[in-house]
Coordinates of C-alpha atoms and ligand atoms in Angstrom, one line a residue:
Chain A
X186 CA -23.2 13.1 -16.1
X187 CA -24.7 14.9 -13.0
X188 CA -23.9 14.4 -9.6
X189 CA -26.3 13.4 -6.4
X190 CA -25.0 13.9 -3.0
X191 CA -27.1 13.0 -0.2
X192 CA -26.0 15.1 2.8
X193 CA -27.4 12.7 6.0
X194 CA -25.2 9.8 4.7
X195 CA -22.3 12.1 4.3
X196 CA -19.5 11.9 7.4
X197 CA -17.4 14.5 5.9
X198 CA -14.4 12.8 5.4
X199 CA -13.5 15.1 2.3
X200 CA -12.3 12.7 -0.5
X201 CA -14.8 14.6 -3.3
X202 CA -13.6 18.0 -2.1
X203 CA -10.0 16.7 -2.1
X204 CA -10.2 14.7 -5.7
X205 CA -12.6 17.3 -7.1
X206 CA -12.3 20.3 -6.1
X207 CA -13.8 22.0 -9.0
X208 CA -17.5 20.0 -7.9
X209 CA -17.2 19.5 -4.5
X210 CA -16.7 21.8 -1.0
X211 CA -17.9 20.6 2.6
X212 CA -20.2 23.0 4.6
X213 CA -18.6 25.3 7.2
X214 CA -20.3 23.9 10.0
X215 CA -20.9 20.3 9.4
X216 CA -18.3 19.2 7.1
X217 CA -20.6 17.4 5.0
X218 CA -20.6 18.0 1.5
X219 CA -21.6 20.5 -1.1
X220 CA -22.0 20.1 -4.4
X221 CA -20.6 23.1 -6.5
X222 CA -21.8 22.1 -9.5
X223 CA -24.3 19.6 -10.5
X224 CA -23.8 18.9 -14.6
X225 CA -20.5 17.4 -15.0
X226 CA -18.2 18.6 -17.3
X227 CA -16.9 15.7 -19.7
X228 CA -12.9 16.3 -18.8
X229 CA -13.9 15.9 -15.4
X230 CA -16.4 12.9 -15.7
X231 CA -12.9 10.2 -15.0
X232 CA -12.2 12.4 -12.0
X233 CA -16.0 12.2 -10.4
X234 CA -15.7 8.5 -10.8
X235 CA -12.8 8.1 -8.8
X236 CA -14.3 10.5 -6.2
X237 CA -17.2 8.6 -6.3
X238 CA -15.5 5.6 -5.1
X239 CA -13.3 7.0 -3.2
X240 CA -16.3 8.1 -0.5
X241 CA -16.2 6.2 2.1
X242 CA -20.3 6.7 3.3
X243 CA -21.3 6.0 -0.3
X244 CA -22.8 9.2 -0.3
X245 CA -22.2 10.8 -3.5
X246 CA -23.2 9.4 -7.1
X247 CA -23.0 10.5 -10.8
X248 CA -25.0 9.0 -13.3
Chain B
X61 CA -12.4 -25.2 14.1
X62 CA -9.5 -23.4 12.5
X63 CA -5.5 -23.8 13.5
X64 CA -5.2 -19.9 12.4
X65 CA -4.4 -17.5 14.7
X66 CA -3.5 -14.3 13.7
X67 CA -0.1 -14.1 12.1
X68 CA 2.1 -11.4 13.8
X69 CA 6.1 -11.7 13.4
X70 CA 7.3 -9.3 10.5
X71 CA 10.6 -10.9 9.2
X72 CA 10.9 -7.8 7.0
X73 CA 10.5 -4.6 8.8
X74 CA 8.4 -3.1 6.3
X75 CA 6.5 -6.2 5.4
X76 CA 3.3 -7.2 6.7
X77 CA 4.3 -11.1 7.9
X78 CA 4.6 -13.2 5.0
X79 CA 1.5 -15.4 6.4
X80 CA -0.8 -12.7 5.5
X81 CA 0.3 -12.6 2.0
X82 CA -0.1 -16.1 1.5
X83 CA -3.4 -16.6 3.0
X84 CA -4.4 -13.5 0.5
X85 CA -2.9 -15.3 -2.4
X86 CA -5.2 -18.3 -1.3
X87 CA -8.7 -16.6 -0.4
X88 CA -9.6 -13.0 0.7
X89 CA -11.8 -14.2 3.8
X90 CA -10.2 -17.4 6.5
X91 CA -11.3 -19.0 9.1
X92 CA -9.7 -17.5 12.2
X93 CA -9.3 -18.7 15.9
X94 CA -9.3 -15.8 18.2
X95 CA -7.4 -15.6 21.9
X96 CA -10.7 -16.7 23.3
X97 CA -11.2 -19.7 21.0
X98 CA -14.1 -17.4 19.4
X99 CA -13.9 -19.1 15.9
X100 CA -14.4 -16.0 13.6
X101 CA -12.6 -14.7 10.3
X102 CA -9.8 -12.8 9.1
X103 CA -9.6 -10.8 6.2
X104 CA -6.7 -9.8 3.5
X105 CA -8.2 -8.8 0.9
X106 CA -8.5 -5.8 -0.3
X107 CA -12.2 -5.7 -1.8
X108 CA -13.6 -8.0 1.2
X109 CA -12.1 -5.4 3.5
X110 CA -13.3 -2.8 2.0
X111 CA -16.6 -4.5 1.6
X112 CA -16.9 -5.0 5.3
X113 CA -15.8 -1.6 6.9
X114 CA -18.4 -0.2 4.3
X115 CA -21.2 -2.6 5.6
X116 CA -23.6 -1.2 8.1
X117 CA -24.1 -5.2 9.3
X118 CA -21.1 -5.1 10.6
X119 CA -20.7 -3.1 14.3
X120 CA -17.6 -1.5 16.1
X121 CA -19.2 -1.8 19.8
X122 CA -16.3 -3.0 21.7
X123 CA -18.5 -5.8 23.9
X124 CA -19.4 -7.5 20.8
X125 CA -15.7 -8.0 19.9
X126 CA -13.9 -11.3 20.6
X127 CA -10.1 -10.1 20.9
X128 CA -7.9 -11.6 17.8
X129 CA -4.9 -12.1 20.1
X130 CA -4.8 -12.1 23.9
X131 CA -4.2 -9.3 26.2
X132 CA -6.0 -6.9 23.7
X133 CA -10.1 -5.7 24.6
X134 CA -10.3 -7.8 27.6
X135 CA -10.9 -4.3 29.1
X136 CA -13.8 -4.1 26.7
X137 CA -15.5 -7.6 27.5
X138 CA -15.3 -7.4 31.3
X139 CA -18.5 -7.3 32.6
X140 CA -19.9 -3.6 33.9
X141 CA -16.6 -1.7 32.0
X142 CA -18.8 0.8 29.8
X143 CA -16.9 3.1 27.3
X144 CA -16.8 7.1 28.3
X145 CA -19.8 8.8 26.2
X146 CA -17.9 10.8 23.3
X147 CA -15.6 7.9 22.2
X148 CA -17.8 7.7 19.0
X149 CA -15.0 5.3 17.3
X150 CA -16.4 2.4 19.1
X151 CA -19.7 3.2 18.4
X152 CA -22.2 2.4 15.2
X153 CA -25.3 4.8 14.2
X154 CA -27.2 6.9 15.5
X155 CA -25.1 7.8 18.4
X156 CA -21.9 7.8 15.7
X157 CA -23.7 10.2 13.4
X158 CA -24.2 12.8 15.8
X159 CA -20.7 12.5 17.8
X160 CA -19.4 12.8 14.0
X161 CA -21.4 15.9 12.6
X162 CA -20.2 17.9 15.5
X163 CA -16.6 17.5 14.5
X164 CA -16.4 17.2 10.9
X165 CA -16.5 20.9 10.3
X166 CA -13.4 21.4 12.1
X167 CA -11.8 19.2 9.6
X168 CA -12.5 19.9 6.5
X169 CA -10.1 20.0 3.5
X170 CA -10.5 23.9 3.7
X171 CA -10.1 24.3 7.4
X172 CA -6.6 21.7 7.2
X173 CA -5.2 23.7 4.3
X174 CA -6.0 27.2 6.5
X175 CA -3.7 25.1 8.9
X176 CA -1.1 24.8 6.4
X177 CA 1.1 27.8 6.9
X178 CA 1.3 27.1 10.7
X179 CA 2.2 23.4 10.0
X180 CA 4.9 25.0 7.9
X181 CA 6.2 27.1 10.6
X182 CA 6.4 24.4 13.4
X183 CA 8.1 22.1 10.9
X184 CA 10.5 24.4 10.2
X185 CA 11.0 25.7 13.8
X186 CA 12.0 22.3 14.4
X187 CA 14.4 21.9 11.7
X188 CA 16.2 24.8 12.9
X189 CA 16.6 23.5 16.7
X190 CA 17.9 19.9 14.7
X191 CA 20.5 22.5 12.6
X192 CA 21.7 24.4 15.8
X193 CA 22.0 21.0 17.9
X194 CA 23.6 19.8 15.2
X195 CA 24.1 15.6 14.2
X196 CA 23.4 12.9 15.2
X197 CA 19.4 13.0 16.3
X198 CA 16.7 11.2 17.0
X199 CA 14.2 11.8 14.4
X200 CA 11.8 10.5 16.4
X201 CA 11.8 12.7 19.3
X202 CA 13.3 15.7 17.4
X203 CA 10.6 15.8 14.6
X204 CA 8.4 13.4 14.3
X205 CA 6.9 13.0 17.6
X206 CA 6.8 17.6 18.4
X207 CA 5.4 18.0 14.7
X208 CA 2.4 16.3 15.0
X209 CA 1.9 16.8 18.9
X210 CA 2.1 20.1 19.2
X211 CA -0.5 20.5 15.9
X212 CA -2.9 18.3 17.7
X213 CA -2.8 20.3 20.7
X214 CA -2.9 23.9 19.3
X215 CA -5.9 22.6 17.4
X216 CA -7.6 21.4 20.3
X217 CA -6.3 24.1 22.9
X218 CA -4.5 21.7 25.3
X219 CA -1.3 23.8 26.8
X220 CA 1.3 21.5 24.8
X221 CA 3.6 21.7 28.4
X222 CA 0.8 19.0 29.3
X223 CA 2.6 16.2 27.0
X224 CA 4.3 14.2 28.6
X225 CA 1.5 13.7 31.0
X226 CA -0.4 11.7 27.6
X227 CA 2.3 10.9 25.7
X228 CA 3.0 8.2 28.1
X229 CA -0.5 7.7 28.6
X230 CA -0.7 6.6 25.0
X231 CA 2.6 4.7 25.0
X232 CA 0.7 2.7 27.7
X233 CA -2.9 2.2 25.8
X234 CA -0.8 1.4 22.2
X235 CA 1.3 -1.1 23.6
X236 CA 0.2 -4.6 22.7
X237 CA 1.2 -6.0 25.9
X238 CA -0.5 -3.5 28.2
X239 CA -2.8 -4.8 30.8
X240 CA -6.6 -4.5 31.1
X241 CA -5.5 -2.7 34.9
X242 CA -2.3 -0.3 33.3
X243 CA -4.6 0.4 30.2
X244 CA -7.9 1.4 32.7
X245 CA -5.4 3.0 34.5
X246 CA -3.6 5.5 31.4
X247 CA -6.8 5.9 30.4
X248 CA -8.3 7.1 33.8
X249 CA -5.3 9.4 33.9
X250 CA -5.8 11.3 30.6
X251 CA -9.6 11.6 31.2
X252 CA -9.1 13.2 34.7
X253 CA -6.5 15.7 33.0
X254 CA -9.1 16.6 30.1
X255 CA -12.4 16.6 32.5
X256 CA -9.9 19.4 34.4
X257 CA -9.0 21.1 31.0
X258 CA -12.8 21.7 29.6
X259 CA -13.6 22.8 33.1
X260 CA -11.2 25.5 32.4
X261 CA -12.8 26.2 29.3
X262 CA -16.0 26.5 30.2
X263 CA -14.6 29.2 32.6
X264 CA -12.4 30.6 29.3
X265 CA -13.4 29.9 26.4
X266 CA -10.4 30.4 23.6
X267 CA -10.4 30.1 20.0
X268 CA -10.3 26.1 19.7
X269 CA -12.1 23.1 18.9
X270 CA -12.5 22.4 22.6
X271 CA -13.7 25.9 23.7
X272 CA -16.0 25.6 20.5
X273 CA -17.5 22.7 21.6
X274 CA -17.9 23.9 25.0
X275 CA -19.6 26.7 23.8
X276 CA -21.8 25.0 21.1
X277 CA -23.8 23.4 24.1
X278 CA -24.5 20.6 22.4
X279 CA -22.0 18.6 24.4
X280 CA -22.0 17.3 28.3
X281 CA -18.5 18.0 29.5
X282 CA -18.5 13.7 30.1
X283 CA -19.1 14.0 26.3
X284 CA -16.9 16.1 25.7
X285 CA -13.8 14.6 28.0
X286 CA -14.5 11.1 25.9
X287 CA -14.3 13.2 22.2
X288 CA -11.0 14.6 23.5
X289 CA -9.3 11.8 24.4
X290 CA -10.1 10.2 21.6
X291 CA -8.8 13.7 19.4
X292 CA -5.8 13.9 21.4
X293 CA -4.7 10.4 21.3
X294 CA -5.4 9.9 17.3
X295 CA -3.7 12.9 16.5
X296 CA -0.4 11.9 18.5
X297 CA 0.7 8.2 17.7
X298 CA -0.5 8.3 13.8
X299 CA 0.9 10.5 11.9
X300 CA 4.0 10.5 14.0
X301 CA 4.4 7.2 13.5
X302 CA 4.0 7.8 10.3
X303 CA 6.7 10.1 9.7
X304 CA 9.1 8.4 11.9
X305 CA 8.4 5.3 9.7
X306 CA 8.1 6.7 6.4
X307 CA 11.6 8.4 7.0
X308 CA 12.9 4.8 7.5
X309 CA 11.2 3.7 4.4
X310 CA 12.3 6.6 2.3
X311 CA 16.5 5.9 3.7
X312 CA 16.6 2.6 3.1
X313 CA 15.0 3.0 -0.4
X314 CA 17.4 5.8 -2.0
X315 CA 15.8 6.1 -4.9
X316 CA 12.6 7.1 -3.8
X317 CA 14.5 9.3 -1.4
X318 CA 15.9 10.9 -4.6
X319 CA 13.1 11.3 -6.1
X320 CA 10.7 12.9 -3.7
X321 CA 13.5 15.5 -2.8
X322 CA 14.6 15.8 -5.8
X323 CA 10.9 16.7 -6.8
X324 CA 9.2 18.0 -4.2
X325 CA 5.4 18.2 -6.5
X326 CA 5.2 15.1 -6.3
X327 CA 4.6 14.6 -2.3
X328 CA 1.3 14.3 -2.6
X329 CA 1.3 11.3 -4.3
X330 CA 4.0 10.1 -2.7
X331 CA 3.0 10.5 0.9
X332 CA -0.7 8.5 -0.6
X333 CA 1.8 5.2 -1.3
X334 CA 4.0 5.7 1.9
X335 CA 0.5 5.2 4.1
X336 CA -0.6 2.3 1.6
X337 CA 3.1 0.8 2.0
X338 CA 3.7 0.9 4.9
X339 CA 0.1 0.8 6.7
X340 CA 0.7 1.5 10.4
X341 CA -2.5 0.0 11.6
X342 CA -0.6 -3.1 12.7
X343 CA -3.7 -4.7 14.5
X344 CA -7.2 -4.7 13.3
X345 CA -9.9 -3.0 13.0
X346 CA -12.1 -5.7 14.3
X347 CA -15.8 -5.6 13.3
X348 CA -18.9 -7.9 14.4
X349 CA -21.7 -9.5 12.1
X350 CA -25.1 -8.0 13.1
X351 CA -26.9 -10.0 10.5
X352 CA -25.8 -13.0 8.7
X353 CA -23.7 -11.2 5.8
X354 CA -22.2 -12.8 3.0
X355 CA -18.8 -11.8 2.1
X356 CA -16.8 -12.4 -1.3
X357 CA -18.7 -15.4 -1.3
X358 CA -18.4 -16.3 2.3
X359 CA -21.2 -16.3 5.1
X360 CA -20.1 -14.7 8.0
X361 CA -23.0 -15.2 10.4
X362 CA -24.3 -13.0 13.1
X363 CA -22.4 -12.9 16.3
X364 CA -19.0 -13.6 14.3
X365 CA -15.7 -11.5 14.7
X366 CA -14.2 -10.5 11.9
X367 CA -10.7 -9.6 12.1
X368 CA -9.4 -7.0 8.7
X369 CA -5.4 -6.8 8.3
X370 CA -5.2 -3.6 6.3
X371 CA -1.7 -4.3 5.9
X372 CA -2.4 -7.3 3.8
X373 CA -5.5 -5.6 1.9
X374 CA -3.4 -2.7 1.0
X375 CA -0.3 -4.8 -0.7
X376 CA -3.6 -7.0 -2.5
X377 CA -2.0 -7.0 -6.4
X378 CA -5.4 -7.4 -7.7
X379 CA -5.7 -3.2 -6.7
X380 CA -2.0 -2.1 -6.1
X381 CA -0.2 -4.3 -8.7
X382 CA 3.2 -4.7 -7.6
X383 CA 2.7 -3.6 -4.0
X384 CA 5.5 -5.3 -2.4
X385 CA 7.2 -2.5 -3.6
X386 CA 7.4 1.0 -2.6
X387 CA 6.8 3.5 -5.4
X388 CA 6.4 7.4 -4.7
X389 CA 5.3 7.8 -8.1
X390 CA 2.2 5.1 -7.8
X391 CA -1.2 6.5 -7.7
X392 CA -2.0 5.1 -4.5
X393 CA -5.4 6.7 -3.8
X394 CA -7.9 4.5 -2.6
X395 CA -6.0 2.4 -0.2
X396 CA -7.6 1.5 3.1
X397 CA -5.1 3.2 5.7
X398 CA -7.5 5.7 7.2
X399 CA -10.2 3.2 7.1
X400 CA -13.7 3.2 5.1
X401 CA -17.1 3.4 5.6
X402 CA -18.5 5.8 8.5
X403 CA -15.8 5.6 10.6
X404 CA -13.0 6.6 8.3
X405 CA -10.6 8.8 10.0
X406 CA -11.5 12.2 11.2
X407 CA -8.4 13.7 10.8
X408 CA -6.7 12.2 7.8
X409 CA -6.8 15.8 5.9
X410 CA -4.8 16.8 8.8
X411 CA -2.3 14.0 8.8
X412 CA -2.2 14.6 4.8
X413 CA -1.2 18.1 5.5
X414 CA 1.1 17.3 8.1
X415 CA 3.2 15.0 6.1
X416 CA 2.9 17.0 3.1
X417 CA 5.1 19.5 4.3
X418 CA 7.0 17.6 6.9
X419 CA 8.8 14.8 4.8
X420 CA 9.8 17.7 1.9
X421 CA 10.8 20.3 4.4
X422 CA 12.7 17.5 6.0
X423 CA 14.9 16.5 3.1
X424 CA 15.3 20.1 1.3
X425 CA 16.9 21.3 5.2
X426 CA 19.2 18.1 5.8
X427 CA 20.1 16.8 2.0
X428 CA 22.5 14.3 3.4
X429 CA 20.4 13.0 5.8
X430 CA 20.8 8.8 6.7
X431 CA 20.6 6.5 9.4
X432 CA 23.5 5.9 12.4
X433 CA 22.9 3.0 13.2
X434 CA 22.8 0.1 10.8
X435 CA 18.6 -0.3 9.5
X436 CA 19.0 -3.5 12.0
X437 CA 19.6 -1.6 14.6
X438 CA 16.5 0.4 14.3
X439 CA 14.1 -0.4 17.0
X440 CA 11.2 -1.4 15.4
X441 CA 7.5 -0.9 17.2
X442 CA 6.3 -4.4 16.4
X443 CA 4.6 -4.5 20.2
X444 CA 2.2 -1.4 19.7
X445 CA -0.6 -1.4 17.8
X446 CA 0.6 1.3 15.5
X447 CA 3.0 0.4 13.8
X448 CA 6.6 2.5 13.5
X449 CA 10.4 2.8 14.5
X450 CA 10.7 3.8 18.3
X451 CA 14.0 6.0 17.8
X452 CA 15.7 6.7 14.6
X453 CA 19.2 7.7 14.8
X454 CA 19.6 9.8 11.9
X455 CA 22.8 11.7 11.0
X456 CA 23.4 14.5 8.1
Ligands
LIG581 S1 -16.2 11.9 0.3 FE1 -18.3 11.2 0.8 S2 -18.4 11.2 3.0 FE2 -16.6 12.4 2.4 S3 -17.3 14.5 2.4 FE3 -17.5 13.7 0.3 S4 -19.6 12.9 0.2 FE4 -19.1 13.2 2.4

C-alpha cells in the first residue's frame, strides 16, 4: 500500500498526523500535510484507512 | 410544501429532541420549511451529512442562506450587510483556501501538543484557586469558562484583562434570541476592540499568532480584525461549553465518571465520544446547493437550503451503534462535531488538548466531586447556539 497526499487540497486539519503519526506530519508553515513515509507498512495498512477517511478535504489516499 | 420546521425542544437534557431521531429512523434527508417559508431540507443522517459538508456544490456564503428558524441570519440577508474580510468560515474557495493556509500552521498537532504543558499549568492553577476557595463552585465560571479563555487569548496575544469586554460580546452573538441590531451591535464592539489591538501590534510585535500575522504582511489589518474575531470567539464558547457540559454528562453517568478517573489513558478516547454524545453545535451548519446535487438519493436543487443537525447525525446507529448511550470506552473517531470537508474546525487539536488534560486533571484534584443542585436544576443553554449548562453548581 503506498500513500498519495495532494498538498493544495489539504486544509490542515491534522487527522493523518493525529491517527498516524508514524506516516504523517504537517509542514511548519502551512499546516498542510507531509508524508513521512510513502510504502505502507502492513501493521499499519488498517490505521491509514481510517486516516484516510478520517480527512476531511479528501486529500490523502492509499492504494 | 412541508409541515416541518426544525425541531428544537430537548425533553432530555442530553438528547438531541426526539423528532430528530425519528425523522432519521424514517429517511436521512426531509423536506423542511424554513422561518422564511424557504422550502429547503434537513438532514440527520450521518452519511448524507457527511456527504454534504464534504461537497464543494454546496456553499457557506451567509446571503445564500435561508435562516432554519427565525431571528437567526436575518443579519446576513439584509440587503447591503457585507461580512468583515477575514471571517473565512462564511466563505467557500478560493478566498477560504487562502484565509485557511495562513493559519493552519499555527495549529498543527505538533504546535497544540508544544501547548500542552502550559494547558497543564493553567488547568491546574485553577484547580488550586477551586481548593483554596473551597466548595461549593461554579464549574462554569471557576474552570470551564478561564481554561479555555485564557488559552485562546495567550495564543492569540489579546491581554486576557480584556474578557469580559467579548465574553459578553459572544453571550450576545450565541444567543438564539439575539437581534439582527444587538448582534451588529456585539459584533461592532469586539471588532473595534481587535482593529485597536493589531494597531498595537503592528507598533509591537510579540511572540503570537496575531503579531505573526501582522508581521507576515500578507494580511490588511481589516483582514486581520475579521480572522481575529472569528479566533477569539471560536476558541471561547466551544470548548468551554464543552467542558462545562461534558462535566454534567460525566456526574450524572457515574460509571463513566469511574471509569475515566479511575483510568485516566483512556481520555483520549473518551473525550472523542463526549463531543459525538453530546454535540454542542445545537443549530446548523446550514449549507446552499450551487448545482443541482443529489443526495442519498435525494435531489436537492440549486438555490435550496439545506439544514444538517449534527446532533442527530452523530447518534445515526448505522455508524455509532448504540449511540443513545454514552460510552467513554467507544471508538468514537469520525463523528461530525468539528465538522467536515474544508471548513472543519481550525482549532479542534486545540480543543482536543484542552480537554484532554482538563476533564482528568479535574477528577484526579476533586475525587468527590458532584452536582448541588439536583441535575434539574441545572440551567441548561437550550437558547444559544452552542449547546451547554450555563452554571454548574458542583460541590466536593
Ligand atoms: S487530515 Fe487531510 S486535510 Fe487534514 S492535514 Fe491530513 S491530509 Fe490535510
Amino acid at each position: 500500500m503506498e500513500i498519495k497526499a495532494d498538498t493544495t487540497v489539504c486544509i490542515g486539519a491534522g487527522m493523518c498526523a493525529l491517527t498516524a503519526p508514524q506516516l504523517f506530519d504537517q509542514s511548519e508553515d502551512e499546516g498542510t500535510v507531509l508524508v513521512l513515509q510513502r510504502e505502507v507498512p502492513p501493521e499499519l495498512e488498517d490505521t491509514v484507512r481510517r486516516a484516510v477517511t478520517l480527512c476531511p478535504s479528501g486529500a490523502i489516499s492509499a492504494t | 410544501m412541508s409541515d416541518l420546521t426544525l425541531p428544537m425542544v430537548r425533553r432530555r437534557p442530553l438528547d438531541p429532541p426526539d423528532e430528530l431521531g425519528e425523522l432519521r429512523r424514517q429517511a436521512p434527508v426531509h423536506r423542511l420549511t424554513f422561518a422564511d417559508g424557504h422550502l429547503g431540507w434537513l438532514v440527520t443522517g450521518y452519511a448524507a451529512a457527511r456527504a454534504v459538508l464534504a461537497d464543494p456544490r454546496f456553499s457557506n456564503r451567509p446571503e445564500r442562506m435561508h435562516p432554519p428558524i427565525p431571528g437567526r441570519m436575518e443579519l446576513a440577508r439584509r440587503e447591503g450587510f457585507r461580512l468583515p474580510p477575514g471571517m473565512f468560515l462564511r466563505t467557500d474557495p478560493p478566498e477560504h483556501t487562502r484565509y485557511r493556509r495562513l493559519l493552519t500552521g499555527q495549529f498543527t498537532v505538533r504546535r497544540m501538543k508544544a501547548l500542552e504543558p502550559r494547558i497543564a499549568e493553567i488547568t491546574e492553577e485553577h484547580l488550586d484557586a477551586m481548593e483554596a476557595a473551597g466548595p461549593p463552585a461554579d464549574l462554569v465560571e471557576a474552570f470551564a469558562l478561564p481554561i479555555p479563555s485564557l488559552v485562546i487569548c495567550e495564543l492569540l496575544g489579546v491581554p486576557y484583562e480584556d474578557r469580559a469586554r467579548f465574553q459578553e460580546d459572544a453571550r450576545i452573538l450565541f444567543n438564539l434570541e439575539t437581534k439582527a441590531e444587538d448582534a451588529l451591535a456585539a459584533v461592532g464592539s469586539t471588532m473595534a476592540y481587535l482593529s485597536d489591538l493589531i494597531g498595537r501590534k503592528r507598533d509591537k510585535p510579540d511572540d503570537d499568532l496575531l503579531s505573526g500575522l501582522v508581521e507576515g504582511g500578507e494580511l490588511t489589518d481589516e483582514e486581520l480584525t475579521g480572522v481575529g474575531f472569528l479566533l477569539l470567539l471560536a476558541g471561547h464558547e466551544t470548548t468551554a461549553n464543552m467542558l462545562g457540559l461534558g462535566t454534567y454528562a460525566l456526574l450524572t453517568n457515574p460509571a463513566q465518571l469511574a471509569a475515566l478517573r479511575d483510568d485516566p489513558s483512556i481520555a483520549e478516547t473518551a473525550v472523542e465520544e463526549l463531543l459525538r454524545y453530546l454535540t454542542i453545535i445545537h443549530l446548523g451548519p446550514v449549507r446552499s446547493a450551487v448545482e443541482d446535487v443529489e443526495i442519498e438519493g435525494v435531489l436537492i436543487r440549486a438555490g435550496e437550503t439545506v439544514a444538517l443537525s449534527l446532533p442527530a447525525a452523530n447518534r445515526d446507529p448505522e455508524r455509532f451503534p448504540g449511540g443513545d448511550t454514552l460510552d467513554v470506552t467507544r471508538p468514537a473517531t469520525g463523528h461530525l462535531t468539528f465538522g467536515h470537508g474544508i471548513h472543519q474546525c481550525l482549532g479542534q487539536q486545540l480543543a482536543r488538548a484542552e480537554m484532554r488534560i482538563a476533564y482528568p486533571a479535574l477528577l484526579r484534584r476533586l475525587p468527590g466531586l458532584r452536582l448541588a443542585v439536583t441535575p434539574e436544576e441545572v440551567p441548561m443553554r437550550s437558547d444559544m447556539s452552542i449547546y451547554g449548562v450555563h452554571r454548574l453548581p458542583v460541590t466536593w
